[in-house]
Short mmCIF file of C-alpha atoms in Angstrom, two decimals:
data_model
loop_
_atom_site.label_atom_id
_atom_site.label_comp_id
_atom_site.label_asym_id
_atom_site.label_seq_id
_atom_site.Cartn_x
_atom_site.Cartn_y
_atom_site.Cartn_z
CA UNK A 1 67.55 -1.42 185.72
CA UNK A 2 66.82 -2.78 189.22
CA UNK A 3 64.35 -6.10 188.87
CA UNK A 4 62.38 -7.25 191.46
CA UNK A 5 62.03 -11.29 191.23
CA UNK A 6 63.80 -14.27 190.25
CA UNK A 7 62.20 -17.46 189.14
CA UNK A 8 64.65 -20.08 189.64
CA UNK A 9 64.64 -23.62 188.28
CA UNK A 10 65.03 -26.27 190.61
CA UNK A 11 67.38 -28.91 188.44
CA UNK A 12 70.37 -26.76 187.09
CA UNK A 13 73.85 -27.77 185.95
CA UNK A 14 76.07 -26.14 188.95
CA UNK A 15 73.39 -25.27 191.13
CA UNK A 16 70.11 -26.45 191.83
CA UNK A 17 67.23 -24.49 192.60
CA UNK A 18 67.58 -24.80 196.64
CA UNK A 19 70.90 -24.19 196.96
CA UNK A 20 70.29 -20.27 194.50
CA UNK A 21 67.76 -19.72 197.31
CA UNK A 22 69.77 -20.55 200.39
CA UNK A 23 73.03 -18.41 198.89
CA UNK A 24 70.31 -15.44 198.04
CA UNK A 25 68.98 -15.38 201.34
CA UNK A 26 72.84 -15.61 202.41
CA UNK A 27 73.50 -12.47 200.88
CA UNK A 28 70.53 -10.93 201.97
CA UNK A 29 69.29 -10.63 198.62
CA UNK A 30 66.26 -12.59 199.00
CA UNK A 31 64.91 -10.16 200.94
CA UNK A 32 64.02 -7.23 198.30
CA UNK A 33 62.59 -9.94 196.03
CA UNK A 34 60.14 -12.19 194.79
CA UNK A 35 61.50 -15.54 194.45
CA UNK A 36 59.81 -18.34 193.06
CA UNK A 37 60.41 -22.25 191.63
CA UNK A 38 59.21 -24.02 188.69
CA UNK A 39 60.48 -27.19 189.16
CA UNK A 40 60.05 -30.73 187.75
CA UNK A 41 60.93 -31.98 191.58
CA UNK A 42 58.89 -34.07 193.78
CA UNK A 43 56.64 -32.82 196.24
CA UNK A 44 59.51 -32.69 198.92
CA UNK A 45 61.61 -31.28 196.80
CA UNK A 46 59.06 -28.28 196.31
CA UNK A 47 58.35 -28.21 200.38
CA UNK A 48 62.40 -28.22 200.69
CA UNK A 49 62.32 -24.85 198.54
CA UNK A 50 59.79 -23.59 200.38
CA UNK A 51 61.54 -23.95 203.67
CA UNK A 52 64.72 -22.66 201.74
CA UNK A 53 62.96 -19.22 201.16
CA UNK A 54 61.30 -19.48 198.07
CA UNK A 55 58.10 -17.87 198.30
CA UNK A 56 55.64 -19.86 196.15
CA UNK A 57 56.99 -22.88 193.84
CA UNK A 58 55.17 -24.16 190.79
CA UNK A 59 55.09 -27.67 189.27
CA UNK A 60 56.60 -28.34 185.50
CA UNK A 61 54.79 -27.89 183.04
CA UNK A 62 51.05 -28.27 184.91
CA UNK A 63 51.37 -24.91 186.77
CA UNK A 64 53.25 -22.82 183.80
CA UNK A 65 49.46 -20.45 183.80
CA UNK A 66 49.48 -20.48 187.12
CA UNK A 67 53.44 -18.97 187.56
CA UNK A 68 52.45 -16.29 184.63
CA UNK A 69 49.28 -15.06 186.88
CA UNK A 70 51.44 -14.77 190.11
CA UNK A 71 53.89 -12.97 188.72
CA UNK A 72 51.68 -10.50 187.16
CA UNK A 73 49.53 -10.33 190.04
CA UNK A 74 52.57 -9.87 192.57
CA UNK A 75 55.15 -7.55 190.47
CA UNK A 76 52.58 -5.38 189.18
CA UNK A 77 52.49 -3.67 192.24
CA UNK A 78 55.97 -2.95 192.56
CA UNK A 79 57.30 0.26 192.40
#
C-alpha cells in the first residue's frame, strides 16, 4: 500500500530529523510526499527543517492538535 506522508521526529538515535529530510529529498522521494516535523528542537532547529524540505514542522507536545488537523486536512485529498 503506497502512503503518502512521513512525519519525522527531529531527535532520533542514528538520524535526526534534518538529516531523514535531506537523504529523502536526495532520493527524490520527498517529492511525492508530505513531510512534516514534530520536534522538541529550538526554533532554529525547526527553521533548519524547513529549509531542509520539510513542509510544515510542529512543536512537542504544544502543537500535537495542530499536526492531527494538518494531516487530515492535507492527506484527505490524496488520491
Amino acid at each position: 500500500e503506497p502512503f503518502h506522508g512521513i512525519v519525522t521526529d527531529g531527535n532520533m538515535p542514528r538520524i535526526d530529523g534534518i538529516g531523514v529530510i535531506k537523504e529523502l529529498c536526495r532520493l527524490e522521494i520527498a517529492h511525492d510526499l508530505l513531510v512534516v516535523m514534530y520536534t522538541a528542537g529550538d526554533r532554529d532547529y525547526r527553521r533548519d527543517a524547513v529549509r531542509a524540505g520539510a513542509e510544515r514542522v510542529f512543536e512537542k507536545p504544544h502543537d500535537l492538535p495542530m499536526l492531527v488537523e494538518f494531516l487530515q486536512h492535507n492527506l484527505r485529498s490524496t488520491p
